[in-house]
mmCIF file of C-alpha atoms and ligand atoms in Angstrom:
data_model
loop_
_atom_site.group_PDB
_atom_site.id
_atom_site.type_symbol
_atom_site.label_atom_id
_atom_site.label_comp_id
_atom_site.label_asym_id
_atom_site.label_seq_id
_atom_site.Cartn_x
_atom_site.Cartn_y
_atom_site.Cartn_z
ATOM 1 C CA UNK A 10 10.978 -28.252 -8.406
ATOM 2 C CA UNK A 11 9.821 -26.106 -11.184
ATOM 3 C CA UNK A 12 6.576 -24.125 -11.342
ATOM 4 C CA UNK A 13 4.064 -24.921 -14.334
ATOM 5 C CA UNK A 14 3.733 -21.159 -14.886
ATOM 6 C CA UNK A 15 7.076 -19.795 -16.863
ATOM 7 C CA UNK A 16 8.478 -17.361 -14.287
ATOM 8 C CA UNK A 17 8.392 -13.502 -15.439
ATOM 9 C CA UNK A 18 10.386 -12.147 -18.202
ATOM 10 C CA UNK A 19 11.788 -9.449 -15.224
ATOM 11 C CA UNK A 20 11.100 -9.969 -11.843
ATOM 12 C CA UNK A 21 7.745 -8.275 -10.722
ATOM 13 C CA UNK A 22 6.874 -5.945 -7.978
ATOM 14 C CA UNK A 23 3.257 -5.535 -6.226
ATOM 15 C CA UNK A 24 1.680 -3.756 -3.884
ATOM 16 C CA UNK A 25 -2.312 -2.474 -3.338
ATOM 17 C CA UNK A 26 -3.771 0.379 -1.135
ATOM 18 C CA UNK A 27 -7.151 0.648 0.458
ATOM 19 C CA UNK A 28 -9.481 3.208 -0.657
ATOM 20 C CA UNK A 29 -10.577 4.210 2.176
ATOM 21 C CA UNK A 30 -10.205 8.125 2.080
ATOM 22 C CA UNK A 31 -11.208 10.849 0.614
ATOM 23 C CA UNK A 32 -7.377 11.218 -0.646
ATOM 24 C CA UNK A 33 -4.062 9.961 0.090
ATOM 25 C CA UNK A 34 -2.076 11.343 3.154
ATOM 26 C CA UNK A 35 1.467 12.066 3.213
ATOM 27 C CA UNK A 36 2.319 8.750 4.798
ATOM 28 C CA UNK A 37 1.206 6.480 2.238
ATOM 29 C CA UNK A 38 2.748 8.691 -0.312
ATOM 30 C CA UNK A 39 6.423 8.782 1.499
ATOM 31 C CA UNK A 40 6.309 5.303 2.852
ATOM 32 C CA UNK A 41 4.790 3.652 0.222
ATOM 33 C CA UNK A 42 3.284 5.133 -3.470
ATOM 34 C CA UNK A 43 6.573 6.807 -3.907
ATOM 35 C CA UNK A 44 8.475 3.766 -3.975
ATOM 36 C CA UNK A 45 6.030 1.904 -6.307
ATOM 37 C CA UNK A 46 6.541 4.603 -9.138
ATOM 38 C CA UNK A 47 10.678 4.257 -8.470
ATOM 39 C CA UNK A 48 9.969 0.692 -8.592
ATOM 40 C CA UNK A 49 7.862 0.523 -11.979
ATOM 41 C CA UNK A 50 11.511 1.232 -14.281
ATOM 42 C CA UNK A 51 13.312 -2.152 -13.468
ATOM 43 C CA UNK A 52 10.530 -4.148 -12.657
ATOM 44 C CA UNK A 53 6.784 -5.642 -13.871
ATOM 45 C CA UNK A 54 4.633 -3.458 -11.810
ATOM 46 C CA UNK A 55 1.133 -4.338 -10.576
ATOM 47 C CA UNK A 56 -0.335 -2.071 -8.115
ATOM 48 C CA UNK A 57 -4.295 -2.120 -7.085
ATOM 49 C CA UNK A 58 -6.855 -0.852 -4.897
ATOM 50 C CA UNK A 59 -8.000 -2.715 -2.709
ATOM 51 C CA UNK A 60 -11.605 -2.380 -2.460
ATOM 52 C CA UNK A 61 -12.423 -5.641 -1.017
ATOM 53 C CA UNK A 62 -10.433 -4.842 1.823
ATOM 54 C CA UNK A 63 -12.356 -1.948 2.380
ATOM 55 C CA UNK A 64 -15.253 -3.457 3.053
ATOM 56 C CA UNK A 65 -14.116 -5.171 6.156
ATOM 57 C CA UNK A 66 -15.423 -2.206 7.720
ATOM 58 C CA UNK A 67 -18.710 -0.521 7.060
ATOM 59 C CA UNK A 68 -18.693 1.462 4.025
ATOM 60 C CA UNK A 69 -20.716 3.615 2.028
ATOM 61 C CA UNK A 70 -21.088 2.047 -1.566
ATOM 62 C CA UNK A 71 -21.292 5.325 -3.549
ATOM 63 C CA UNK A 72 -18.584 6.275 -1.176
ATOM 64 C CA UNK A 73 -16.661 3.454 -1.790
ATOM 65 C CA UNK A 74 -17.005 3.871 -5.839
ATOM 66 C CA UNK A 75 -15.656 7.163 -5.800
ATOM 67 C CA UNK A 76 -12.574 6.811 -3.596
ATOM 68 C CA UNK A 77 -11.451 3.503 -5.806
ATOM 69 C CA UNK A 78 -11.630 6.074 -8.994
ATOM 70 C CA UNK A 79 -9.743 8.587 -7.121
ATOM 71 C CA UNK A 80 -7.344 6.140 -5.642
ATOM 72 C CA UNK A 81 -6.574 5.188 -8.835
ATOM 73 C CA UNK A 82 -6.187 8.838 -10.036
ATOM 74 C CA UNK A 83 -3.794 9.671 -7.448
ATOM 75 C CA UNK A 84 -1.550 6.718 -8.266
ATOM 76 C CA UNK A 85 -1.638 7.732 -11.808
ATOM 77 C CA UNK A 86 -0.891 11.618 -10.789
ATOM 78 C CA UNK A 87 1.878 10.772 -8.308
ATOM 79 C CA UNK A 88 4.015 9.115 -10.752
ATOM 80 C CA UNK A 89 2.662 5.136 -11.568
ATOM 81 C CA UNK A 90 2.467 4.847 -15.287
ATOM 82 C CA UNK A 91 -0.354 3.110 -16.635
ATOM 83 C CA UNK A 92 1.311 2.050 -19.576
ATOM 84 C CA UNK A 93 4.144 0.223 -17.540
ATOM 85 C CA UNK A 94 2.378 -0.380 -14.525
ATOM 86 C CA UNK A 95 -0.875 -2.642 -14.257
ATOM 87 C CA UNK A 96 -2.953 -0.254 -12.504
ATOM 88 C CA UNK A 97 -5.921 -2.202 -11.382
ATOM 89 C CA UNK A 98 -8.972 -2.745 -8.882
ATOM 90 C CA UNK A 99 -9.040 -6.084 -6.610
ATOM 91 C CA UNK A 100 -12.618 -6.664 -7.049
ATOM 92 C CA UNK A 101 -12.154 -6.639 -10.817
ATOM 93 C CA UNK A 102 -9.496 -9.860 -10.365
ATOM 94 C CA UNK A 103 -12.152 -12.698 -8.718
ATOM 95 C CA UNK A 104 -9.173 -14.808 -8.679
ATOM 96 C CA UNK A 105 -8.055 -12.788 -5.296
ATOM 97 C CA UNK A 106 -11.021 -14.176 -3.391
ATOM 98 C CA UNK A 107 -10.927 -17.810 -4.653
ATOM 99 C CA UNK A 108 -6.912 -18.035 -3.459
ATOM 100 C CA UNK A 109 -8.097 -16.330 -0.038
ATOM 101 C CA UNK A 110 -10.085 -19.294 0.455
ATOM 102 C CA UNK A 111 -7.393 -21.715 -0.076
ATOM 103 C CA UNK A 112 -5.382 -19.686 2.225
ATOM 104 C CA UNK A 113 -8.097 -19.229 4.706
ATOM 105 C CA UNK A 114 -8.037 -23.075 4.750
ATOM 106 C CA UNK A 115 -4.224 -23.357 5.782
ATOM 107 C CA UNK A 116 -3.861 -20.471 8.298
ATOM 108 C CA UNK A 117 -4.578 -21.196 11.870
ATOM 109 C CA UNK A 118 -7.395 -19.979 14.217
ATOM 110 C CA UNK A 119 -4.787 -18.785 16.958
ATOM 111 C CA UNK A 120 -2.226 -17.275 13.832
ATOM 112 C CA UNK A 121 -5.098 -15.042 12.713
ATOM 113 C CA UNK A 122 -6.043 -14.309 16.237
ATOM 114 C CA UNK A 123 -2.405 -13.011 16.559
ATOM 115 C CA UNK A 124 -2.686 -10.542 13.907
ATOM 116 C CA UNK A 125 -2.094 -7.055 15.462
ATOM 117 C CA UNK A 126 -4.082 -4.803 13.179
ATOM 118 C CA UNK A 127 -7.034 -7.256 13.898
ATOM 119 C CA UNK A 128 -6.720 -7.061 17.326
ATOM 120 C CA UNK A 129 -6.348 -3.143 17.222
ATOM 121 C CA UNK A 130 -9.165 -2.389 15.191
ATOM 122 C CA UNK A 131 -11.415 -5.259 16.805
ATOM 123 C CA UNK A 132 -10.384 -3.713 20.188
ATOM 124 C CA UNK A 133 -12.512 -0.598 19.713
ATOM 125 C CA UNK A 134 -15.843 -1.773 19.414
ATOM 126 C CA UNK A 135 -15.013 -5.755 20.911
ATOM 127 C CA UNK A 136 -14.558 -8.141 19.302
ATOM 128 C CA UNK A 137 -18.013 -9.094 18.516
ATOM 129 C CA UNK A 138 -18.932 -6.043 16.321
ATOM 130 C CA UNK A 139 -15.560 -6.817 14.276
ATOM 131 C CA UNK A 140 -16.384 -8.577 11.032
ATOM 132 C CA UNK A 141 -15.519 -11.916 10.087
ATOM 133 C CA UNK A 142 -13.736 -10.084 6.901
ATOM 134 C CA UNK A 143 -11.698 -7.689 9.212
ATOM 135 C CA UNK A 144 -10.498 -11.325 10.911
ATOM 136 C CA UNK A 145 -9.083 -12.424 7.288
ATOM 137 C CA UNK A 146 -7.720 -9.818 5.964
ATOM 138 C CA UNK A 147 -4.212 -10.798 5.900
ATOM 139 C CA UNK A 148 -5.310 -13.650 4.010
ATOM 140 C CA UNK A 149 -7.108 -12.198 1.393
ATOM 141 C CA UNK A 150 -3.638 -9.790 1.462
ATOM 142 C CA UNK A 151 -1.752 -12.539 1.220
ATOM 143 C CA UNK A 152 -3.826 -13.684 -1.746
ATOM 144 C CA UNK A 153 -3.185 -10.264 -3.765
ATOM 145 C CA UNK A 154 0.498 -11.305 -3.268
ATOM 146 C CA UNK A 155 1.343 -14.637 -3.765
ATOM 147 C CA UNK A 156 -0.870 -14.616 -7.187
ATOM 148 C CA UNK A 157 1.272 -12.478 -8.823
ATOM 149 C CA UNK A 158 4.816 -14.283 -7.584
ATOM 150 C CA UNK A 159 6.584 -10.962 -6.695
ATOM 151 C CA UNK A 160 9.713 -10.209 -5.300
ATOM 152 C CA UNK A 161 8.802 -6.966 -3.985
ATOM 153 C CA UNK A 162 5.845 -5.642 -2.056
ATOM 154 C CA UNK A 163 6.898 -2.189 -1.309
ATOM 155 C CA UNK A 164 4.976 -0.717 1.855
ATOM 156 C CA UNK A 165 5.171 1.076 5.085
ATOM 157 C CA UNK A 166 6.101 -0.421 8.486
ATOM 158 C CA UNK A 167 2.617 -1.324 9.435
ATOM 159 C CA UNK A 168 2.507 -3.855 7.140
ATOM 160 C CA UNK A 169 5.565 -5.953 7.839
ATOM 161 C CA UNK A 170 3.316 -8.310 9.931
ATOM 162 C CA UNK A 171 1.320 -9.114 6.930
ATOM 163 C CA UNK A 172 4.123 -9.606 4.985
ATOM 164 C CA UNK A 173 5.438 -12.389 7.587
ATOM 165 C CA UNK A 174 2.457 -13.902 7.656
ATOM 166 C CA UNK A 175 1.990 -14.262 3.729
ATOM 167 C CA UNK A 176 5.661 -15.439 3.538
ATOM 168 C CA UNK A 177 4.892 -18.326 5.736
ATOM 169 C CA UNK A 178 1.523 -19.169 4.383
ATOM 170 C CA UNK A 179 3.509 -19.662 0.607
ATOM 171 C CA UNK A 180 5.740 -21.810 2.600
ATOM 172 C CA UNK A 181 3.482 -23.730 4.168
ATOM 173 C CA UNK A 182 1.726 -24.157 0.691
ATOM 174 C CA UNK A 183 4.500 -24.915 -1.210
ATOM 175 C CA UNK A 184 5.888 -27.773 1.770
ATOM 176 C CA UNK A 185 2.540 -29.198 1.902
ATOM 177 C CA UNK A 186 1.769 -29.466 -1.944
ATOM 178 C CA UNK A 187 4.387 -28.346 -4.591
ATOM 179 C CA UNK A 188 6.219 -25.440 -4.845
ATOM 180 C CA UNK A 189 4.199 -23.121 -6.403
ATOM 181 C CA UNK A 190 5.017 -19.146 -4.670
ATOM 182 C CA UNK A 191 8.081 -17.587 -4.866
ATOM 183 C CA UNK A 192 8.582 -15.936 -0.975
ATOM 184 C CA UNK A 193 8.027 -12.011 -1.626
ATOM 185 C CA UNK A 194 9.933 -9.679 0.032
ATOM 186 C CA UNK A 195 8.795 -7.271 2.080
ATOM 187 C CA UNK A 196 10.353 -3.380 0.538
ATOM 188 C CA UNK A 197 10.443 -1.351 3.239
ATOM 189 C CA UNK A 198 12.661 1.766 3.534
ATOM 190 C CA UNK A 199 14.287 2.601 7.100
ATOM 191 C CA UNK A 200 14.056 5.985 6.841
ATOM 192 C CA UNK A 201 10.612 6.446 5.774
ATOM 193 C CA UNK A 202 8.828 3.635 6.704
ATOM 194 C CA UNK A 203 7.205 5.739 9.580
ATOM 195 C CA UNK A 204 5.744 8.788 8.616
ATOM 196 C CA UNK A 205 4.645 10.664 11.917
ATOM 197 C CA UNK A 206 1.231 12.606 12.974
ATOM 198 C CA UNK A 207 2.325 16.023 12.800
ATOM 199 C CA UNK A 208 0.775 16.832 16.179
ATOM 200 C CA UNK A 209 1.344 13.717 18.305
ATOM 201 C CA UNK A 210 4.637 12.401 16.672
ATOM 202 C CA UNK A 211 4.598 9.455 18.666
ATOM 203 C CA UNK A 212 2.173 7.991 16.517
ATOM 204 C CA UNK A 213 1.791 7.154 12.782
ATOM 205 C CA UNK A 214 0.317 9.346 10.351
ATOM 206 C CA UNK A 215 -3.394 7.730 10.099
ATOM 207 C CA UNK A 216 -6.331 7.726 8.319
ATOM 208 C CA UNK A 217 -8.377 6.710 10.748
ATOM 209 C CA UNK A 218 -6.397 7.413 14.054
ATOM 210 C CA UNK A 219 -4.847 10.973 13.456
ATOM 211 C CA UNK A 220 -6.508 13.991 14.200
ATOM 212 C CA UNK A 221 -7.420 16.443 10.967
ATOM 213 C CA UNK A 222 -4.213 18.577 11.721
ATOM 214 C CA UNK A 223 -1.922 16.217 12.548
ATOM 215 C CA UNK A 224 -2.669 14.531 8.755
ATOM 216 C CA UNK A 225 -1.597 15.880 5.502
ATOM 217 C CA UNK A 226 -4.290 15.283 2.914
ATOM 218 C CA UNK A 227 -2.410 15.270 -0.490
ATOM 219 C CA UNK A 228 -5.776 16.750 -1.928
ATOM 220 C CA UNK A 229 -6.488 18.940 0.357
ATOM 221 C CA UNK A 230 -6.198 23.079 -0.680
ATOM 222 C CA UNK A 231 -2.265 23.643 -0.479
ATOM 223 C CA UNK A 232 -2.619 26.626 1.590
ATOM 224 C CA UNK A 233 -4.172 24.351 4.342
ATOM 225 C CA UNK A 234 -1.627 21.782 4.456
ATOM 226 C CA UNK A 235 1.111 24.466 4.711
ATOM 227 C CA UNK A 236 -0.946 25.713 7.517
ATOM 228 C CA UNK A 237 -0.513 22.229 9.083
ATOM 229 C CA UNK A 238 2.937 22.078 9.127
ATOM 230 C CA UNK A 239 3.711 25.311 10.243
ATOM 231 C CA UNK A 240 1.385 24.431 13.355
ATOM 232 C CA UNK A 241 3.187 21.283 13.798
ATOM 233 C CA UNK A 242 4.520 20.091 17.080
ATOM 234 C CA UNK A 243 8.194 20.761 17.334
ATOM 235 C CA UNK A 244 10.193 19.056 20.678
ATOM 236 C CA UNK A 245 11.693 21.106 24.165
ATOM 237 C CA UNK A 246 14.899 22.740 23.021
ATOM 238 C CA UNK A 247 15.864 24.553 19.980
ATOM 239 C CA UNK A 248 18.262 22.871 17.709
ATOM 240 C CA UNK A 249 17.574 21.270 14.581
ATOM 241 C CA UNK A 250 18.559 17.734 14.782
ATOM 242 C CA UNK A 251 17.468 14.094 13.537
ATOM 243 C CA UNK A 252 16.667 12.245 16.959
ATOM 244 C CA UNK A 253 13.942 9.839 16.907
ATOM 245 C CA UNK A 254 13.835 9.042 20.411
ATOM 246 C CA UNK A 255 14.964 12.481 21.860
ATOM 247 C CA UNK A 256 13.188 14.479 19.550
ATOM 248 C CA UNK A 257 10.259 12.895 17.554
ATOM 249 C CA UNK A 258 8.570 15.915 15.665
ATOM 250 C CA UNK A 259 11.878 17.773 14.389
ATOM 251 C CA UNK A 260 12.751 14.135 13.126
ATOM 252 C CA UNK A 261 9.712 13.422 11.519
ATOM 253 C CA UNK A 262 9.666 17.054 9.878
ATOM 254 C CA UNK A 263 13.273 16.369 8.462
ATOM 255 C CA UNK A 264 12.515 13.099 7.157
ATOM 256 C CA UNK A 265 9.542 14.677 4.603
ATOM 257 C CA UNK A 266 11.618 17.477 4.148
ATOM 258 C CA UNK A 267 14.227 15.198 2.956
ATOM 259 C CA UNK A 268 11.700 13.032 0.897
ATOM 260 C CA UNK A 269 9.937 15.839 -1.005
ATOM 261 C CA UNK A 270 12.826 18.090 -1.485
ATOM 262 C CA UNK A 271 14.998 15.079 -2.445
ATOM 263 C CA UNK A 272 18.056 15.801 -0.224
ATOM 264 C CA UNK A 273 19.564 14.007 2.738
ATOM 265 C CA UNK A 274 18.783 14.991 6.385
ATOM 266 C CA UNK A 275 22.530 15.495 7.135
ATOM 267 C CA UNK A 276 22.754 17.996 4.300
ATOM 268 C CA UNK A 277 19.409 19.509 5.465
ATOM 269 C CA UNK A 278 20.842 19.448 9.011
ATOM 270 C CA UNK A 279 23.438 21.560 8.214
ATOM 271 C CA UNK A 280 21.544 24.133 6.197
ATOM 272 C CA UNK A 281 19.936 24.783 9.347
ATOM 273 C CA UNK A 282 22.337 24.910 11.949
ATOM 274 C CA UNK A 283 21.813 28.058 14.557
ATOM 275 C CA UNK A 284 18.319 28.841 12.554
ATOM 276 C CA UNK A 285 15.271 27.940 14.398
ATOM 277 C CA UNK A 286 12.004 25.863 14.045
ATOM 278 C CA UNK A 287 9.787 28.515 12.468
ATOM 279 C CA UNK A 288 12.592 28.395 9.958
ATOM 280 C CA UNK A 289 12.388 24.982 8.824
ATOM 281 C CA UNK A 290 8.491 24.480 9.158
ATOM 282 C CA UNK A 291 7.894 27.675 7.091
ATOM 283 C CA UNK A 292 10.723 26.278 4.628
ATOM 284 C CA UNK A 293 9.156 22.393 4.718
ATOM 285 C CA UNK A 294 5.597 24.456 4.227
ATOM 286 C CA UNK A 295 6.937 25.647 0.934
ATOM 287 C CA UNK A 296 8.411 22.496 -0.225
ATOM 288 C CA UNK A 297 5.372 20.925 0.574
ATOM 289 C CA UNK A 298 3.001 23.190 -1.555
ATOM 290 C CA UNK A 299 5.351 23.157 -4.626
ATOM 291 C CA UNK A 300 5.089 19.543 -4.010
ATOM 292 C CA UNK A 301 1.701 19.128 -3.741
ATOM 293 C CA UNK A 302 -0.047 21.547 -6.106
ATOM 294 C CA UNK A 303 0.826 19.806 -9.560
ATOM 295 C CA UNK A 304 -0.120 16.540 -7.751
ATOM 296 C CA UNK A 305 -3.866 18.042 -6.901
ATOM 297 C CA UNK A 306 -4.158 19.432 -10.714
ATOM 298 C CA UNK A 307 -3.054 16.281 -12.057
ATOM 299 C CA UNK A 308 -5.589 14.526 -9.896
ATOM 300 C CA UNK A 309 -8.599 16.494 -10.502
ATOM 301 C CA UNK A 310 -7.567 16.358 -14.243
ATOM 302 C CA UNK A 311 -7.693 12.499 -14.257
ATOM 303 C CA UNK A 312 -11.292 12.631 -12.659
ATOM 304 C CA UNK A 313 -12.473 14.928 -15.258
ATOM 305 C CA UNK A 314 -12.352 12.012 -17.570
ATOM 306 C CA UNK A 315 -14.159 8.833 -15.713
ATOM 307 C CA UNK A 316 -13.872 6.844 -19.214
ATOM 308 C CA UNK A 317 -10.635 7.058 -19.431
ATOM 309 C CA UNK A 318 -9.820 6.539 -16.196
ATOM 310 C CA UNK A 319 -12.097 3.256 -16.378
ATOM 311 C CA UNK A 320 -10.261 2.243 -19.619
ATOM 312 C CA UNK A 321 -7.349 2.184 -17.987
ATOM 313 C CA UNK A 322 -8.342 -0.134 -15.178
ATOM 314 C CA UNK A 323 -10.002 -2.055 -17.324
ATOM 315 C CA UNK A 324 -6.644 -3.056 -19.058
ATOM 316 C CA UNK A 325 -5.080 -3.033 -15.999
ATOM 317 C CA UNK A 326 -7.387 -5.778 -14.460
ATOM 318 C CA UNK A 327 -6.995 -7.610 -18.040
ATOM 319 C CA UNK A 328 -2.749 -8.072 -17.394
ATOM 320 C CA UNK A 329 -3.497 -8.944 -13.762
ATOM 321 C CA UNK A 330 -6.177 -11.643 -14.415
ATOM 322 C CA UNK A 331 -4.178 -13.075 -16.899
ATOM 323 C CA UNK A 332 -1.110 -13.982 -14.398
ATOM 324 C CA UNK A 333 -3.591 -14.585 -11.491
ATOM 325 C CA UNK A 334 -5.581 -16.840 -13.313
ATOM 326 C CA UNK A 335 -2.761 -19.077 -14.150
ATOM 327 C CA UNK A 336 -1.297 -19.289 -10.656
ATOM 328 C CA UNK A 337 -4.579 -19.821 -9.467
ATOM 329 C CA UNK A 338 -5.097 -22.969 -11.799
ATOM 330 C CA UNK A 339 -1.632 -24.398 -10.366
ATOM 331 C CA UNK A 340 -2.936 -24.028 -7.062
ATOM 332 C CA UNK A 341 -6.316 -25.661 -7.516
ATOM 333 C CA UNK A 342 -4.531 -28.235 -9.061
ATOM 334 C CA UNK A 343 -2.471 -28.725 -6.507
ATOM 335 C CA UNK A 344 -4.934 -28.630 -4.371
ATOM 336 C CA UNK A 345 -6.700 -31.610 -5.794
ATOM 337 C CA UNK A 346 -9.630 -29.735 -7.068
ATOM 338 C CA UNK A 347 -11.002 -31.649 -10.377
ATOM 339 C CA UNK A 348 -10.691 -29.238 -13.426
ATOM 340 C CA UNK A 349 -14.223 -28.749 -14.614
ATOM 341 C CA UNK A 350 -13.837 -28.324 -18.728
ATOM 342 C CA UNK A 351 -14.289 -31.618 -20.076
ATOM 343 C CA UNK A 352 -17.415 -32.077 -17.771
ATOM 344 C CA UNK A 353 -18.974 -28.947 -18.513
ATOM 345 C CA UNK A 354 -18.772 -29.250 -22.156
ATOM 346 C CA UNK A 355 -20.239 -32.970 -21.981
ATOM 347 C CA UNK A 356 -23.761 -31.715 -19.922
HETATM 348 P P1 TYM B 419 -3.157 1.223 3.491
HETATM 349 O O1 TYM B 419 -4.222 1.517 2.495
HETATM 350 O O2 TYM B 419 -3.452 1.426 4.925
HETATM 351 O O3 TYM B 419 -1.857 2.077 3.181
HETATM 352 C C1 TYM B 419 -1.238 2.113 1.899
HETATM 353 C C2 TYM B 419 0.265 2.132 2.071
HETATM 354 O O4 TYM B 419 0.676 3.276 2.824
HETATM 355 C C3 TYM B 419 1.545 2.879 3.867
HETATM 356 N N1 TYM B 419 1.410 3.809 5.001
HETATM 357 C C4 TYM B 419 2.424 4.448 5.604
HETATM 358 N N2 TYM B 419 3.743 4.429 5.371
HETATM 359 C C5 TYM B 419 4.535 5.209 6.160
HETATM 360 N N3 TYM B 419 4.030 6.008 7.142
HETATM 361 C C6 TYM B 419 2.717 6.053 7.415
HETATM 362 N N4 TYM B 419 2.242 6.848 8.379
HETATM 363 C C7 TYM B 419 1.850 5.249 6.629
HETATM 364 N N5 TYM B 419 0.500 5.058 6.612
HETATM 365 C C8 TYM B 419 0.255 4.169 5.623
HETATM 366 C C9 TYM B 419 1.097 1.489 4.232
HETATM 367 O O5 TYM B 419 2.090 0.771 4.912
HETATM 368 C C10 TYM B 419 0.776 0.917 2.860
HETATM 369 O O6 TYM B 419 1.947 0.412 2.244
HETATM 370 N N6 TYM B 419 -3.284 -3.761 3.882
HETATM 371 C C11 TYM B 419 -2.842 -2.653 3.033
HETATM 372 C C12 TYM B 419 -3.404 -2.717 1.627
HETATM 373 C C13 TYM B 419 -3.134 -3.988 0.920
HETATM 374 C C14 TYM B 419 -1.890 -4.433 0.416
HETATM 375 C C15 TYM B 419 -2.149 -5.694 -0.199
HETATM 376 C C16 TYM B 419 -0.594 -3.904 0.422
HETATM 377 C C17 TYM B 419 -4.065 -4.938 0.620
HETATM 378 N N7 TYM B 419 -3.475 -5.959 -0.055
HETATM 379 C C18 TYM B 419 -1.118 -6.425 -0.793
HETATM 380 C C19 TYM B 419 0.419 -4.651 -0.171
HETATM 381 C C20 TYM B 419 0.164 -5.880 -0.776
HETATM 382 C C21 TYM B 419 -3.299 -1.363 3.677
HETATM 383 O O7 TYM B 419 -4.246 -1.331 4.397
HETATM 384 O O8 TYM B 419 -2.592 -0.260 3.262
#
């Protein structure tokens, strides 16, 4: 059946991160931010912050305002062009909330329950102290989503359960009503869809799990974060290999090798055959500061000027609300909600 909105001129691509830290870490720049700029040339591009989500969790509101300018900042700096890209703050988009609700309304008690970052982050103070907001998240995610009828939502592993979850909440939808979402697809690349905590590799990089040295701050002074990686936890042996299982920390350092200095592992594999781990950490350490540096300038350049950056947002919320608010009027339609202009303009 077709939709009522015309479908995209090229098909779009969207994805949102939480501003929830003082700066990005390496992880959500390798698995995710650096795909979103690749993404931007062959596709309409709308990438926010998602401040709403950040609430979930107790947070300080001046806090709060400064990380979603700085979030924004570092999007800009590593590589998402405002003038393609709708760059973008959730709270600035209302329509987000009001399609959570509809969601909310067609996701089930036990799904949510299911949800593994709920039951993760609810585990650590019970489940009583968790918010009712932490509990649906995924369907205010899935909201930021289905509004814009993408076919890509580039991210890291973590959030492929999300993903599932908003894929069958548009089917659901669409069975039960019309068909109104397109089914996104989740972007995730194999190789880097796991970046590792440099000192217990077993784990994912974290903002809120990994310990200050085993995270890579992109903002951070350069000369600290090479200091990270040349403390980083190597494995039991001595060769230089690309193991997951056998050998977790080599592996992880070869994968943001390979990322930041744009070559492949097997190349990089060979380059250091017979030479040791010092080698390659001091090597990646390099790489890393070359890589970083312009990104920090760029950064702090973009927060010397708060009215531009607010500018920008400000159009960026402006091409947003203008698709969400017209997949958001299908859906209420849909939905059976009454449209309110004729009565309004009668009282
Ligand atoms: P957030 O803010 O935790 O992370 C932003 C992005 O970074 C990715 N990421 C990683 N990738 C690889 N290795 C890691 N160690 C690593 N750590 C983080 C995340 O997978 C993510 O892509 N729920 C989302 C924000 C969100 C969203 C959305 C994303 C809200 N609405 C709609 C996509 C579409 C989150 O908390 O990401």
């Amino acid at each position: 059946m077709p939709e009522s909105s015309p479908p995209p001129a090229r098909p779009r691509v969207l994805s949102g991160i939480q501003p929830t830290a003082d700066s990005f870490h390496l992880g959500n720049y390798i698995g995710a931010v650096r795909q979103w700029a690749a993404l931007q040339e062959d596709f309409e591009p709308f990438f926010f912050i998602a401040d709403m989500h950040a609430i979930t969790v107790e947070a300080d509101p001046k806090v709060l305002r400064e990380r979603s300018r700085k979030s924004a900042a570092q999007l800009i700096a590593a590589g998402v062009d405002p003038q393609r890209a709708a760059i973008f703050l959730q709270s600035h988009v209302p329509e987000h909330a009001q399609l959570a609700w509809v969601l909310m309304c067609l996701t089930g008690f036990g799904e949510a329950r299911r949800m593994t970052q709920f039951k993760d982050k609810s585990a650590k103070g019970g489940e009583g102290a968790a918010s009712v907001g932490l509990f649906t998240y995924p369907m205010l995610m899935a909201a930021d989503i289905l509004l814009y009828r993408p076919q890509y939502v580039p991210v890291g592993e973590d959030q492929r359960q999300h993903l599932e979850l908003t894929r069958d909440l548009a089917q659901r939808f669409n069975h039960r009503y019309k068909r109104t979402f397109r089914l996104p697809e989740p972007y995730i690349l194999k190789e880097t869809a796991k970046i590792r905590d440099l000192q217990s590799p077993d784990n994912k990089m974290s903002k809120s799990a990994s310990s200050p040295t085993g995270i890579i701050e992109m903002l951070d002074p350069p000369s600290q974060s090479a200091k990270k990686v040349r403390s980083a936890v190597t494995d039991s042996g001595t060769e230089i290999r690309f193991d997951e299982a056998a050998k977790p920390g080599v592996s992880n350092l070869l994968t943001i090798y390979s990322a930041l200095a744009g070559r492949s592992i097997e190349e990089l594999e060979k380059d250091y055959q017979g030479r040791g781990y010092g080698d390659l950490k001091g090597d990646l350490a390099d790489v890393l500061v070359d890589f970083v540096t312009p990104f920090r300038d760029r950064t702090l350049e973009l927060l010397d000027d708060p009215a531009e950056l607010d500018r920008i947002l400000e159009d960026g919320s402006e091409r947003a609300a203008a698709v969400a608010s017209r997949t958001l009027a299908d859906v209420y339609d849909r939905v059976g909600f009454v449209p309110r202009g004729p009565v309004r303009s009668a009282r």
